[in-house]
Amino acid sequence: MSFSLGIVGLPNVGKSTLFQALTKNKVDAFNYPFCTIDPNVGVVAVPDERLSKLAVISKSEKVVPTTIEFVDIAGLVKGASEGQGLGNKFLTHIREVDAIVQVVRKFNDDNVIHVHGKVDPEYDKEIINTELVLADLETVGKFLSKAKDKLKSSHDKIAEVEYAAIEKIKNALDQNQLINTLDLSTEEKKIIKPLNLLTTKPIIYLYNISEDQLSQDLQLPANSLAICAKIEAELAELSAEEAKEYLEQLGVAHSGLDNLITTSYKLLDLITFITTGPMETKAWTVSRGSKAPQAAGVIHTDFEKGFIRAEIVGWEELLSAGGWNQAKEKGLIRMEGKEYIMADGDTVFFHFN
């Protein structure tokens, strides 16, 4: 299971520069709006030091990390929901991602045009969120009309609940409220899921800052990160060792990509489990709360269908033991059944029919 993050923002906030740095894919990043028309997609390996360590004791031929897909979506503008700029084309691309990374500009540079003539990240966020809300209102309006007709014709309890849920969503959107901030019941979430609303998606706000702002206490809101796209671009050109030294010189513990991945996993409530052996040591991503058969199904659907049991040991215990056979001899490997809930860092061997 891989997951995708859609990078959105107003023109010239550093969005494409950031995408280029994160994915090392060369994309157009000229100093004018709408230079990126079609979304660029880049698949990035998720850094995980556990894999290389386990690969040593398993004598693995290769190491396969899990991945994140970044989708660079061309700059939104005020009025996008009504077709301004390149309009609904961008909104369609946003619907296809798991979470939104909203890049807002916090750096000052007279040489880089701001589409609204001023640097005001909170105003930028307001514009983009409003466009997402307006697009959702259009969608909800159509569904609410259908739900109302269904209620009139059937008068049953199910139709009543559906209409109430969609009306609740519309009322929130009318107040310019993002749906991901609402406290929805399991039933309500199930009802609105087919609507594929933009504002139900988790959002990470990425403040693009200057090098001078790295040492400042920026007091950012929840689900926010500060990142210097310029530095990330420089790091992308360095070797792993050089990049590490550069970060140390800057007094920064982790790169912007590492911080973004950590925040993304937390926001989407994801964990990683590992399989390891002579052929490969590989990381797999599942939602927190997934049971063992579901995790097996991520590797192959047949594994889930024919699931019998799973041999599981924590990665640190396995490393400490020195290998799978040694861990088994020490009684560290547990036999778990269909109800076992996977934990981050579980190292697994699945048995199936």
mmCIF file of C-alpha atoms in Angstrom, residues 2-7 15-16 18-20 22-28 36-45 67-74 93-94 96-97:
data_model
loop_
_atom_site.group_PDB
_atom_site.id
_atom_site.type_symbol
_atom_site.label_atom_id
_atom_site.label_comp_id
_atom_site.label_asym_id
_atom_site.label_seq_id
_atom_site.Cartn_x
_atom_site.Cartn_y
_atom_site.Cartn_z
ATOM 1 C CA SER A 2 1.420 3.312 -1.090
ATOM 2 C CA PHE A 3 -0.332 6.603 -0.504
ATOM 3 C CA SER A 4 -0.443 9.871 -2.371
ATOM 4 C CA LEU A 5 -0.075 13.482 -1.296
ATOM 5 C CA GLY A 6 -1.347 16.264 -3.546
ATOM 6 C CA ILE A 7 0.813 19.395 -3.376
ATOM 7 C CA LYS A 15 5.325 24.539 -4.757
ATOM 8 C CA SER A 16 7.006 23.148 -7.883
ATOM 9 C CA LEU A 18 9.551 21.895 -3.455
ATOM 10 C CA PHE A 19 8.167 19.048 -5.570
ATOM 11 C CA GLN A 20 11.362 18.986 -7.603
ATOM 12 C CA LEU A 22 11.319 16.130 -2.766
ATOM 13 C CA THR A 23 11.153 13.839 -5.755
ATOM 14 C CA LYS A 24 14.329 14.838 -7.593
ATOM 15 C CA ASN A 25 12.111 15.042 -10.693
ATOM 16 C CA LYS A 26 12.832 18.019 -12.902
ATOM 17 C CA VAL A 27 9.658 20.018 -13.506
ATOM 18 C CA ASP A 28 8.983 23.468 -14.855
ATOM 19 C CA THR A 36 2.692 23.567 -14.588
ATOM 20 C CA ILE A 37 -0.539 22.587 -16.305
ATOM 21 C CA ASP A 38 -0.699 18.823 -15.919
ATOM 22 C CA PRO A 39 0.081 17.270 -12.546
ATOM 23 C CA ASN A 40 3.584 15.902 -12.187
ATOM 24 C CA VAL A 41 3.866 12.680 -10.233
ATOM 25 C CA GLY A 42 6.914 11.516 -8.328
ATOM 26 C CA VAL A 43 7.304 8.381 -6.230
ATOM 27 C CA VAL A 44 9.594 8.794 -3.226
ATOM 28 C CA ALA A 45 11.129 6.092 -1.040
ATOM 29 C CA THR A 67 6.826 4.721 -0.950
ATOM 30 C CA ILE A 68 4.870 7.949 -1.072
ATOM 31 C CA GLU A 69 3.483 9.354 -4.298
ATOM 32 C CA PHE A 70 3.689 13.138 -4.568
ATOM 33 C CA VAL A 71 1.382 14.808 -7.081
ATOM 34 C CA ASP A 72 2.295 18.368 -8.027
ATOM 35 C CA ILE A 73 -0.985 20.072 -8.905
ATOM 36 C CA ALA A 74 -0.756 23.349 -10.852
ATOM 37 C CA HIS A 93 -6.685 15.939 -9.578
ATOM 38 C CA ILE A 94 -7.037 16.764 -5.867
ATOM 39 C CA GLU A 96 -7.570 11.433 -6.414
ATOM 40 C CA VAL A 97 -5.066 11.894 -3.551
#
